[in-house]
Coordinates of C-alpha atoms and ligand atoms in Angstrom, one line a residue:
Chain K
M22 CA 29.3 29.3 -18.7
R23 CA 30.8 27.3 -21.6
E24 CA 30.7 26.4 -25.5
V25 CA 29.4 23.1 -26.0
T26 CA 29.3 21.1 -28.5
I27 CA 27.8 18.0 -30.2
V28 CA 29.9 15.9 -31.1
G29 CA 27.9 12.7 -31.9
I30 CA 24.1 12.1 -33.3
G31 CA 22.2 9.1 -33.9
Q32 CA 19.2 8.4 -34.7
I33 CA 16.7 4.9 -35.5
P34 CA 13.8 5.2 -38.9
V35 CA 10.7 6.6 -37.2
S36 CA 8.4 3.7 -37.4
E37 CA 6.2 1.6 -35.9
Y38 CA 7.7 -0.6 -33.5
W39 CA 6.5 -3.9 -32.1
T40 CA 9.1 -5.6 -31.5
R41 CA 11.8 -3.0 -29.2
S42 CA 10.9 -1.5 -26.4
L43 CA 10.9 2.0 -25.3
R44 CA 14.4 1.5 -24.3
H45 CA 15.6 -0.8 -26.9
M46 CA 14.3 2.2 -28.7
A47 CA 16.7 4.9 -26.6
H48 CA 19.4 2.6 -26.6
D49 CA 19.8 1.6 -30.2
A50 CA 20.1 5.9 -30.6
L51 CA 22.3 6.4 -27.8
M52 CA 24.8 4.0 -28.8
A53 CA 24.6 5.4 -32.0
A54 CA 25.6 8.9 -31.5
W55 CA 28.3 7.7 -28.9
Q56 CA 29.3 5.5 -31.6
D57 CA 29.7 8.5 -33.3
S58 CA 31.1 10.7 -31.6
G59 CA 34.4 9.5 -30.6
V60 CA 34.0 10.6 -26.9
E61 CA 35.3 7.6 -24.4
E62 CA 33.2 8.4 -21.4
V63 CA 29.6 9.9 -20.4
D64 CA 28.9 12.0 -17.5
T65 CA 25.6 12.3 -17.5
L66 CA 22.8 11.1 -19.2
Y67 CA 19.0 13.1 -20.5
V68 CA 15.7 11.2 -21.1
G69 CA 13.7 13.7 -22.8
N70 CA 9.5 11.5 -22.8
A71 CA 6.0 12.6 -23.0
L72 CA 3.7 9.7 -22.6
A73 CA 5.8 6.7 -20.9
D74 CA 3.0 6.8 -18.1
E75 CA 0.3 6.7 -19.8
L76 CA 1.0 4.3 -22.6
S77 CA 4.0 2.1 -20.9
D78 CA 3.0 2.5 -17.4
Q79 CA 6.6 4.1 -16.9
K80 CA 8.3 6.1 -14.6
Q81 CA 12.0 7.4 -14.3
L82 CA 13.0 7.0 -17.6
G83 CA 16.2 8.7 -16.4
A84 CA 17.8 5.4 -14.0
L85 CA 16.0 3.0 -16.8
V86 CA 18.3 4.0 -20.0
A87 CA 21.3 4.9 -17.9
D88 CA 21.4 1.1 -16.5
F89 CA 19.9 -0.2 -20.3
I90 CA 23.3 1.3 -22.0
G91 CA 25.0 0.1 -19.4
Q92 CA 26.5 2.9 -17.2
R93 CA 24.2 2.1 -13.5
G94 CA 25.6 4.4 -11.5
I95 CA 25.9 8.2 -13.8
A96 CA 23.2 11.0 -12.7
A97 CA 20.3 10.6 -15.4
A98 CA 17.0 12.8 -15.4
R99 CA 13.5 12.3 -17.3
V100 CA 12.2 15.7 -18.9
E101 CA 8.2 16.8 -20.1
A102 CA 7.0 19.3 -21.5
G103 CA 4.7 17.5 -24.1
D104 CA 6.2 16.7 -27.8
A105 CA 9.0 19.4 -26.4
S106 CA 10.4 17.0 -24.2
G107 CA 13.2 15.8 -26.0
A108 CA 14.0 19.4 -26.5
L109 CA 13.8 20.8 -23.5
A110 CA 15.9 17.6 -22.4
L111 CA 18.6 18.7 -24.5
H112 CA 18.8 22.3 -23.4
Q113 CA 18.9 20.7 -19.4
A114 CA 21.6 18.7 -20.6
Y115 CA 23.5 21.9 -22.5
L116 CA 23.4 24.0 -19.6
A117 CA 24.3 21.0 -17.5
V118 CA 27.7 20.8 -19.5
A119 CA 27.9 24.6 -20.0
S120 CA 28.1 25.3 -15.8
G121 CA 31.0 23.1 -16.1
M122 CA 29.2 20.8 -13.8
Y123 CA 30.0 17.9 -16.7
D124 CA 32.1 17.0 -19.5
T125 CA 30.0 14.8 -20.9
A126 CA 26.6 14.3 -21.6
L127 CA 24.3 11.8 -23.4
V128 CA 20.8 13.0 -25.0
V129 CA 18.1 10.4 -26.3
G130 CA 14.2 11.7 -26.9
V131 CA 12.6 8.7 -27.4
E132 CA 8.5 8.0 -27.6
Q133 CA 6.6 4.6 -28.1
M134 CA 3.3 5.3 -29.4
S135 CA 1.9 2.7 -31.5
A136 CA 1.3 -0.6 -30.1
A137 CA -1.4 2.0 -27.8
L138 CA -5.2 2.5 -28.8
P139 CA -5.2 5.3 -31.3
V140 CA -7.9 7.1 -28.5
E141 CA -5.5 5.8 -26.2
V142 CA -2.8 8.4 -27.4
I143 CA -6.0 11.1 -28.2
S144 CA -6.6 11.1 -24.3
A145 CA -3.0 10.9 -23.1
T146 CA -1.6 13.9 -25.9
A147 CA -5.1 15.8 -24.6
R148 CA -2.8 15.8 -21.3
F149 CA -0.9 18.2 -23.3
L150 CA -3.6 20.8 -23.3
D151 CA -5.0 22.8 -19.8
Q152 CA -7.1 20.0 -18.9
E153 CA -9.6 21.6 -16.9
Y154 CA -10.9 23.9 -18.8
E155 CA -9.9 22.4 -22.0
A156 CA -9.8 18.8 -22.1
T157 CA -12.2 18.2 -19.5
M158 CA -14.7 20.9 -22.0
G159 CA -14.2 17.6 -24.1
A160 CA -11.9 19.3 -26.7
T161 CA -8.0 16.8 -27.7
L162 CA -4.9 18.3 -29.3
N163 CA -6.2 18.5 -33.2
S164 CA -9.4 20.2 -32.0
I165 CA -7.7 23.1 -30.1
F166 CA -5.4 23.6 -33.5
A167 CA -8.7 23.2 -35.3
L168 CA -10.1 26.4 -34.0
M169 CA -6.6 28.2 -34.3
M170 CA -6.6 27.5 -37.7
R171 CA -10.6 28.2 -38.3
R172 CA -9.5 31.9 -36.7
Y173 CA -6.9 32.2 -38.4
M174 CA -8.4 31.5 -41.7
Y175 CA -11.4 33.9 -41.1
E176 CA -9.2 36.7 -39.2
Y177 CA -6.7 37.1 -42.5
K178 CA -8.8 35.6 -45.4
V179 CA -6.2 32.3 -45.7
P180 CA -8.1 29.8 -48.0
R181 CA -7.9 26.7 -46.4
D182 CA -6.0 25.0 -49.1
A183 CA -2.7 27.2 -48.9
F184 CA -1.9 25.4 -45.9
F185 CA -1.4 22.2 -48.4
A186 CA 2.5 23.9 -48.9
F187 CA 3.3 22.9 -45.2
P188 CA 2.1 18.9 -46.1
S189 CA 3.7 18.8 -49.2
T190 CA 6.9 20.5 -48.7
A191 CA 7.6 17.8 -46.5
H192 CA 6.4 15.0 -47.9
Q193 CA 8.2 16.2 -50.2
N194 CA 11.8 16.3 -48.4
A195 CA 11.1 13.0 -46.9
V196 CA 11.8 11.0 -49.8
N197 CA 15.2 11.0 -49.8
N198 CA 15.3 10.8 -45.5
P199 CA 16.1 7.2 -44.4
N200 CA 14.9 8.0 -41.5
A201 CA 10.9 9.0 -42.0
M202 CA 7.9 7.2 -41.8
F203 CA 6.3 8.6 -44.3
R204 CA 8.4 8.9 -47.8
K205 CA 5.9 9.1 -50.6
A206 CA 4.9 13.0 -51.9
I207 CA 1.5 14.1 -51.7
K208 CA -0.7 15.7 -54.4
E209 CA -3.1 18.6 -54.0
S210 CA -6.0 16.9 -55.0
T211 CA -5.6 14.0 -52.0
Y212 CA -5.3 17.3 -49.6
K213 CA -8.3 18.6 -50.7
R214 CA -11.0 15.3 -50.4
I215 CA -9.2 13.6 -47.4
A216 CA -11.1 12.8 -44.2
M217 CA -11.8 15.6 -41.9
I218 CA -10.5 15.0 -38.3
S219 CA -11.4 18.0 -36.5
E220 CA -12.6 20.2 -39.6
P221 CA -11.1 22.3 -41.0
L222 CA -8.3 20.5 -40.0
N223 CA -7.8 17.6 -41.6
M224 CA -5.6 14.0 -42.3
F225 CA -3.2 15.4 -43.7
D226 CA -2.6 18.5 -41.7
V227 CA -1.3 16.4 -38.4
A228 CA 1.6 14.5 -38.0
P229 CA 1.7 10.5 -37.1
I230 CA 1.2 8.5 -34.2
C231 CA 4.1 7.0 -34.4
D232 CA 7.3 5.6 -32.5
G233 CA 11.3 7.0 -32.6
A234 CA 14.2 7.0 -30.8
A235 CA 17.4 10.2 -31.9
A236 CA 20.2 11.3 -29.7
V237 CA 23.0 13.3 -29.4
M238 CA 26.6 13.7 -27.5
L239 CA 27.5 16.6 -25.8
C240 CA 31.0 18.2 -24.9
A241 CA 32.5 20.8 -24.0
T242 CA 33.9 22.4 -26.6
D243 CA 37.7 23.5 -23.9
K244 CA 37.8 19.9 -23.4
L245 CA 37.3 18.6 -27.0
P246 CA 41.1 18.3 -27.6
V247 CA 41.4 16.0 -24.3
L248 CA 38.1 13.7 -24.5
R249 CA 37.7 12.9 -28.3
H250 CA 39.9 10.7 -30.4
D251 CA 38.6 10.8 -33.7
G252 CA 35.1 11.9 -35.1
P253 CA 33.4 14.0 -37.3
P254 CA 33.2 18.0 -36.6
P255 CA 31.8 19.0 -34.0
V256 CA 28.8 21.2 -34.3
R257 CA 28.7 24.2 -31.9
I258 CA 25.3 25.4 -29.7
A259 CA 25.2 28.9 -30.3
A260 CA 22.2 29.0 -28.8
S261 CA 19.4 27.3 -26.2
T262 CA 16.6 28.8 -24.8
V263 CA 13.2 27.8 -23.2
A264 CA 9.9 30.3 -23.1
T265 CA 6.6 29.6 -21.6
D266 CA 3.3 30.7 -22.0
A267 CA -0.3 30.3 -21.1
V268 CA -1.1 25.9 -21.4
A269 CA -4.8 26.8 -22.3
V270 CA -4.8 28.5 -26.3
H271 CA -8.2 31.2 -24.9
D272 CA -6.3 32.4 -21.9
R273 CA -3.6 33.7 -23.9
Q274 CA -3.4 37.3 -25.2
D275 CA -3.7 36.1 -28.4
P276 CA -4.5 33.2 -29.7
L277 CA -3.4 33.5 -32.7
F278 CA 0.2 34.4 -32.3
L279 CA 2.7 31.7 -30.4
E280 CA 4.2 34.1 -27.8
A281 CA 6.5 31.6 -26.8
A282 CA 8.1 30.7 -30.1
F283 CA 8.5 34.1 -30.3
I284 CA 10.4 34.8 -27.3
S285 CA 12.7 31.4 -27.8
S286 CA 13.5 32.7 -31.1
Q287 CA 14.9 36.2 -30.1
L288 CA 16.6 35.5 -27.4
A289 CA 18.5 33.0 -29.3
Y290 CA 19.1 35.1 -32.2
R291 CA 20.7 37.1 -29.2
Q292 CA 22.5 34.9 -28.1
A293 CA 23.8 33.3 -31.6
T294 CA 24.3 36.7 -32.1
L295 CA 22.8 35.7 -35.9
N296 CA 20.0 37.1 -37.9
Q297 CA 17.7 35.2 -39.5
T298 CA 19.1 35.5 -43.0
D299 CA 22.3 34.2 -41.1
I300 CA 20.3 31.4 -40.7
Q301 CA 19.6 28.6 -43.9
L302 CA 17.9 26.6 -42.7
F303 CA 15.1 25.7 -40.1
E304 CA 13.5 22.8 -38.3
L305 CA 10.2 23.8 -37.1
H306 CA 7.3 22.6 -35.1
D307 CA 5.0 21.3 -38.0
S308 CA 2.6 19.3 -35.4
S309 CA 0.1 20.9 -37.5
S310 CA 0.1 22.5 -40.7
I311 CA -1.9 25.9 -38.5
M312 CA 1.4 25.4 -35.9
A313 CA 3.9 26.1 -39.2
A314 CA 2.7 29.0 -39.9
L315 CA 2.7 30.6 -36.2
S316 CA 5.5 29.6 -36.3
L317 CA 7.3 31.2 -39.4
E318 CA 5.1 33.5 -38.0
A319 CA 7.0 33.4 -34.4
C320 CA 10.4 33.0 -35.6
G321 CA 10.4 35.9 -37.6
L322 CA 10.2 34.8 -41.7
A323 CA 7.0 36.0 -42.3
P324 CA 4.7 38.7 -40.5
R325 CA 1.9 38.1 -39.4
G326 CA -1.0 36.5 -41.4
E327 CA 1.2 35.6 -44.1
G328 CA 2.7 31.9 -42.5
A329 CA 0.7 30.3 -45.0
R330 CA 0.4 32.1 -47.9
A331 CA 4.4 32.7 -47.9
A332 CA 5.0 29.2 -47.4
A333 CA 2.5 28.4 -50.5
E334 CA 4.1 31.0 -52.4
G335 CA 8.1 28.9 -51.7
L336 CA 9.2 30.7 -48.5
I337 CA 10.3 27.3 -47.6
A338 CA 10.8 25.3 -50.0
L339 CA 14.9 23.6 -50.2
D340 CA 15.8 26.4 -52.4
G341 CA 14.1 29.0 -50.5
P342 CA 14.4 32.0 -48.2
A343 CA 14.0 29.8 -45.6
P344 CA 13.8 26.2 -46.2
I345 CA 11.7 24.0 -42.9
S346 CA 10.9 20.4 -42.6
T347 CA 14.2 19.8 -45.1
M348 CA 14.4 15.9 -43.7
G349 CA 10.4 15.4 -43.6
G350 CA 9.5 17.8 -40.7
L351 CA 7.3 16.3 -37.8
K352 CA 4.8 16.0 -40.7
A353 CA 6.1 13.4 -42.8
R354 CA 9.2 12.3 -40.6
G355 CA 7.2 11.9 -37.5
N356 CA 6.2 13.0 -34.8
P357 CA 7.6 10.9 -32.1
A358 CA 5.9 13.2 -29.6
G359 CA 9.5 13.7 -26.9
A360 CA 11.6 12.2 -29.6
T361 CA 10.6 14.3 -31.9
G362 CA 13.2 18.0 -30.7
I363 CA 15.9 15.6 -30.9
Y364 CA 15.5 14.3 -33.8
Q365 CA 15.0 18.3 -35.7
V366 CA 18.4 18.9 -33.8
V367 CA 20.3 15.1 -35.6
E368 CA 18.8 16.8 -38.8
I369 CA 20.7 20.3 -39.0
A370 CA 23.4 18.7 -37.8
Q371 CA 23.6 16.7 -40.6
Q372 CA 22.6 19.1 -42.7
L373 CA 25.8 20.8 -41.1
R374 CA 28.1 17.8 -41.8
E375 CA 26.7 18.1 -45.4
E376 CA 25.6 14.1 -44.7
T377 CA 22.0 15.0 -46.0
G378 CA 22.5 13.8 -50.0
A379 CA 19.8 15.4 -52.2
N380 CA 18.7 17.4 -49.5
H381 CA 21.1 19.2 -48.2
I382 CA 21.0 22.5 -48.5
S383 CA 23.9 24.3 -50.1
G384 CA 25.9 26.9 -48.2
A385 CA 24.4 25.7 -44.6
Q386 CA 26.5 26.8 -41.8
A387 CA 23.9 27.6 -39.4
G388 CA 20.3 26.4 -38.8
L389 CA 17.8 26.6 -36.1
A390 CA 15.7 24.1 -34.4
Q391 CA 12.5 25.1 -32.6
S392 CA 10.3 22.6 -30.8
I393 CA 6.9 23.3 -28.6
G394 CA 4.9 21.2 -26.2
G395 CA 1.0 21.3 -27.6
T396 CA -0.1 24.1 -28.4
G397 CA 2.8 26.5 -27.3
A398 CA 2.8 26.7 -23.8
T399 CA 6.8 25.6 -23.8
A400 CA 9.1 26.6 -27.0
V401 CA 12.8 25.4 -27.1
T402 CA 15.3 26.8 -29.6
H403 CA 18.9 25.6 -30.4
I404 CA 20.5 27.3 -33.1
L405 CA 23.6 25.0 -34.0
T406 CA 26.2 26.4 -36.0
Q407 CA 29.5 25.3 -38.2
L408 CA 32.4 25.1 -34.9
Chain P
M8 CA -9.5 14.1 -12.8
H9 CA -10.0 12.7 -9.7
I10 CA -13.6 13.3 -7.9
A11 CA -12.1 16.2 -5.7
Q12 CA -10.8 17.3 -9.0
N13 CA -14.0 18.3 -10.2
W14 CA -15.8 19.0 -6.9
R15 CA -13.3 21.9 -6.4
L16 CA -14.6 23.4 -9.8
K17 CA -18.4 23.7 -9.5
A18 CA -18.4 27.2 -9.0
Q19 CA -16.3 27.5 -12.5
R20 CA -18.6 24.8 -13.7
Y21 CA -21.8 25.8 -13.0
R22 CA -22.4 29.5 -12.8
L23 CA -19.2 31.0 -15.0
V24 CA -17.6 32.3 -11.0
G25 CA -15.0 33.8 -12.2
E26 CA -12.9 37.5 -10.5
V27 CA -13.0 40.5 -11.3
C28 CA -9.3 42.6 -10.6
E29 CA -10.2 44.9 -8.3
H30 CA -7.0 46.9 -9.5
C31 CA -8.0 47.3 -13.7
G32 CA -11.1 46.4 -13.3
A33 CA -10.5 43.3 -15.9
K34 CA -13.1 40.1 -15.7
I35 CA -11.2 37.1 -15.5
F36 CA -12.1 33.6 -16.6
P37 CA -10.7 31.1 -15.1
P38 CA -10.1 32.3 -11.9
R39 CA -6.5 32.5 -11.6
D40 CA -5.1 34.5 -8.4
I41 CA -2.9 36.8 -10.5
C42 CA -5.1 39.3 -13.0
P43 CA -3.3 38.1 -16.0
N44 CA -3.7 41.9 -17.2
C45 CA -1.8 44.3 -14.8
S46 CA 0.0 41.4 -12.9
H47 CA -1.5 42.1 -9.5
S48 CA -3.6 39.7 -7.0
A49 CA -7.3 39.4 -8.0
K50 CA -9.5 37.5 -5.0
E51 CA -12.6 38.8 -5.4
S52 CA -15.0 36.5 -7.4
F53 CA -17.2 37.5 -10.4
E54 CA -20.3 35.2 -12.2
F55 CA -20.4 36.0 -15.5
S56 CA -23.8 36.6 -17.6
G57 CA -22.8 33.3 -19.7
R58 CA -23.6 35.4 -22.9
G59 CA -20.9 36.0 -25.7
E60 CA -20.2 34.7 -29.5
V61 CA -18.3 32.0 -31.1
Y62 CA -14.8 33.2 -32.1
S63 CA -13.3 30.1 -33.8
F64 CA -15.4 26.3 -34.1
S65 CA -14.6 22.8 -34.5
A66 CA -17.0 19.5 -35.6
L67 CA -15.0 16.5 -34.3
S68 CA -15.5 12.7 -34.1
E69 CA -11.8 11.9 -33.1
T70 CA -12.1 13.0 -28.7
A71 CA -10.9 10.9 -25.7
E72 CA -12.0 7.7 -24.2
K73 CA -14.2 9.7 -21.9
F74 CA -15.7 11.4 -24.8
Q75 CA -16.1 8.8 -27.0
R76 CA -20.2 8.3 -26.5
F77 CA -20.9 12.4 -26.8
R78 CA -19.4 12.0 -30.6
P79 CA -19.7 13.6 -33.0
Y80 CA -19.8 17.0 -31.1
T81 CA -18.4 20.1 -31.9
M82 CA -15.3 22.2 -29.9
A83 CA -15.6 25.9 -29.9
L84 CA -14.3 29.6 -28.5
V85 CA -17.0 31.5 -27.5
K86 CA -15.4 36.1 -26.6
L87 CA -18.0 36.4 -23.3
E88 CA -19.4 39.5 -22.9
E89 CA -17.2 40.7 -20.3
G90 CA -13.9 39.9 -22.3
P91 CA -12.4 36.2 -21.8
L92 CA -12.4 33.9 -24.3
V93 CA -13.2 29.8 -23.0
T94 CA -13.0 27.2 -24.6
A95 CA -16.6 24.8 -25.1
Q96 CA -18.5 22.6 -26.8
L97 CA -21.8 24.1 -28.3
T98 CA -24.8 23.0 -27.9
D99 CA -28.4 22.8 -29.3
V100 CA -26.8 23.4 -32.4
E101 CA -25.9 22.0 -35.8
P102 CA -22.6 22.5 -36.8
D103 CA -23.3 23.1 -40.6
K104 CA -25.6 26.6 -39.1
V105 CA -22.4 27.9 -36.6
K106 CA -20.3 30.6 -37.7
I107 CA -17.9 32.9 -36.3
G108 CA -19.6 36.5 -34.3
M109 CA -23.1 33.9 -33.8
P110 CA -24.5 34.8 -30.2
V111 CA -24.4 32.0 -27.7
E112 CA -25.6 31.8 -24.2
M113 CA -24.2 29.0 -21.3
V114 CA -26.6 26.1 -20.5
T115 CA -25.5 23.3 -17.9
R116 CA -25.1 19.7 -19.6
R117 CA -23.2 16.6 -19.4
L118 CA -20.2 16.6 -20.1
M119 CA -18.8 13.5 -19.9
E120 CA -19.2 9.4 -18.5
E121 CA -16.1 8.1 -17.0
G122 CA -17.8 4.2 -17.6
N123 CA -20.6 2.7 -15.6
E124 CA -19.2 3.1 -12.6
G125 CA -17.2 6.5 -12.8
I126 CA -17.9 9.7 -12.2
I127 CA -20.8 11.6 -14.2
L128 CA -19.4 15.1 -15.1
Y129 CA -21.5 18.2 -15.9
G130 CA -20.3 21.7 -17.2
Y131 CA -21.3 24.9 -18.8
K132 CA -21.7 24.9 -22.4
F133 CA -23.0 27.3 -25.1
R134 CA -26.5 26.9 -26.8
P135 CA -27.1 29.6 -30.0
M136 CA -29.0 32.9 -27.9
L137 CA -32.9 32.1 -27.7
D138 CA -34.1 35.4 -27.5
K139 CA -31.6 36.2 -31.2
V140 CA -33.0 33.3 -33.0
A141 CA -36.1 34.1 -35.5
Ligands
ZN4 ZN1 -5.8 43.2 -13.1

């Protein structure tokens, strides 16, 4: 297996796009990444997307996007794993280049959700769950998060307000991210009185419905001198790992432990030969406050049952020992499902390239991005380092 | 879900039929052919008692399309007395009366309707256990 680098990054602001469709959004992010890369030719394309079938009546996104960026003819594929689709697409592209089959690969995560009615989005994302034994019983994605959160609060005696640290940190960090959806800090008094979505989960505990696209260009490290003329410093993919768990929370060994996130992070630390303490920032899957808390625990950044309390005590702040959501995370940058995993990786590359302005993590040499499908069935972890 | 997809699940939906593992004795619901406990194949049917307790719950108002006219309702994780957890709605109880640990029993109720012409789906929900209610 060859070493692989990220040589170009691109993103469009997470927002609601009324005049640009899936193909246009993918195009804009891909062209930005390509231009940034200094690479001439692209060998293959991977598209991460979760909801195009339900919300845009479109399949074959690989071919559609390849054609739309002027690359009709190249190998292309669409990858789906709920809101881990983008990260899983990157993993597949990483394998394609590492294997020696291709020297360069473009990866885009793209999602358009805002044109659909909220109830259509809720119906579509309920498909991230086990259809026969969760969704058919009336469960939505948020209601499963709520069941996990209520049990977590009960088992570990955690007050609901301890979870405020997650949306609060995310919104605070998004203020300085021009690509974030919500660029305004939030107050604890508002968190305490805002409407419930699914008790005890309130509107500030979940990431918004939104549109977005983010892209990266990969290049085999041993081909950099031949294939690349100029461009920003390349970022090394030190680890790219995937693990799975039961789709239904009720089928898991422990409903309050993200086993797939744990396994994929352990594999990633091993592949990169790094410990948590060698990594300066973590983009975790804060699709809801409870997922953020459980992700901290799965990645070994907080003991079991302590994720929310540790966050409230400063663990995840920009100047804390384990900064997360450094550019706003899923909560405030936005969670355009299949695009999210690529936004996370782009943001870590920006941190390592020192392009994050006031949010720069000083001394950042390594960053971890972890993307999770739905309530934890697919977990994809990437560790990026300076070359 | 299509009619056949629902029809195939009728034993689970109406009678909580799962499996018992011949190798380790684990009771399995939903049925899954391979025991999650010991990884041997599990083929023997087992009908659960339908009794259990609330493991977690959430009252929700934001639902998928097919459940819109049933809003609001309360989702729960129920721990069956034989061991497994199931995801199901609670019924015949106000959300503010529900507590973790509350004894519940299975009943068959209407789950959802697919428009005026579509299927009406019945299946398990859980209600407070009658003989434990004062
Ligand atoms: Zn067994």
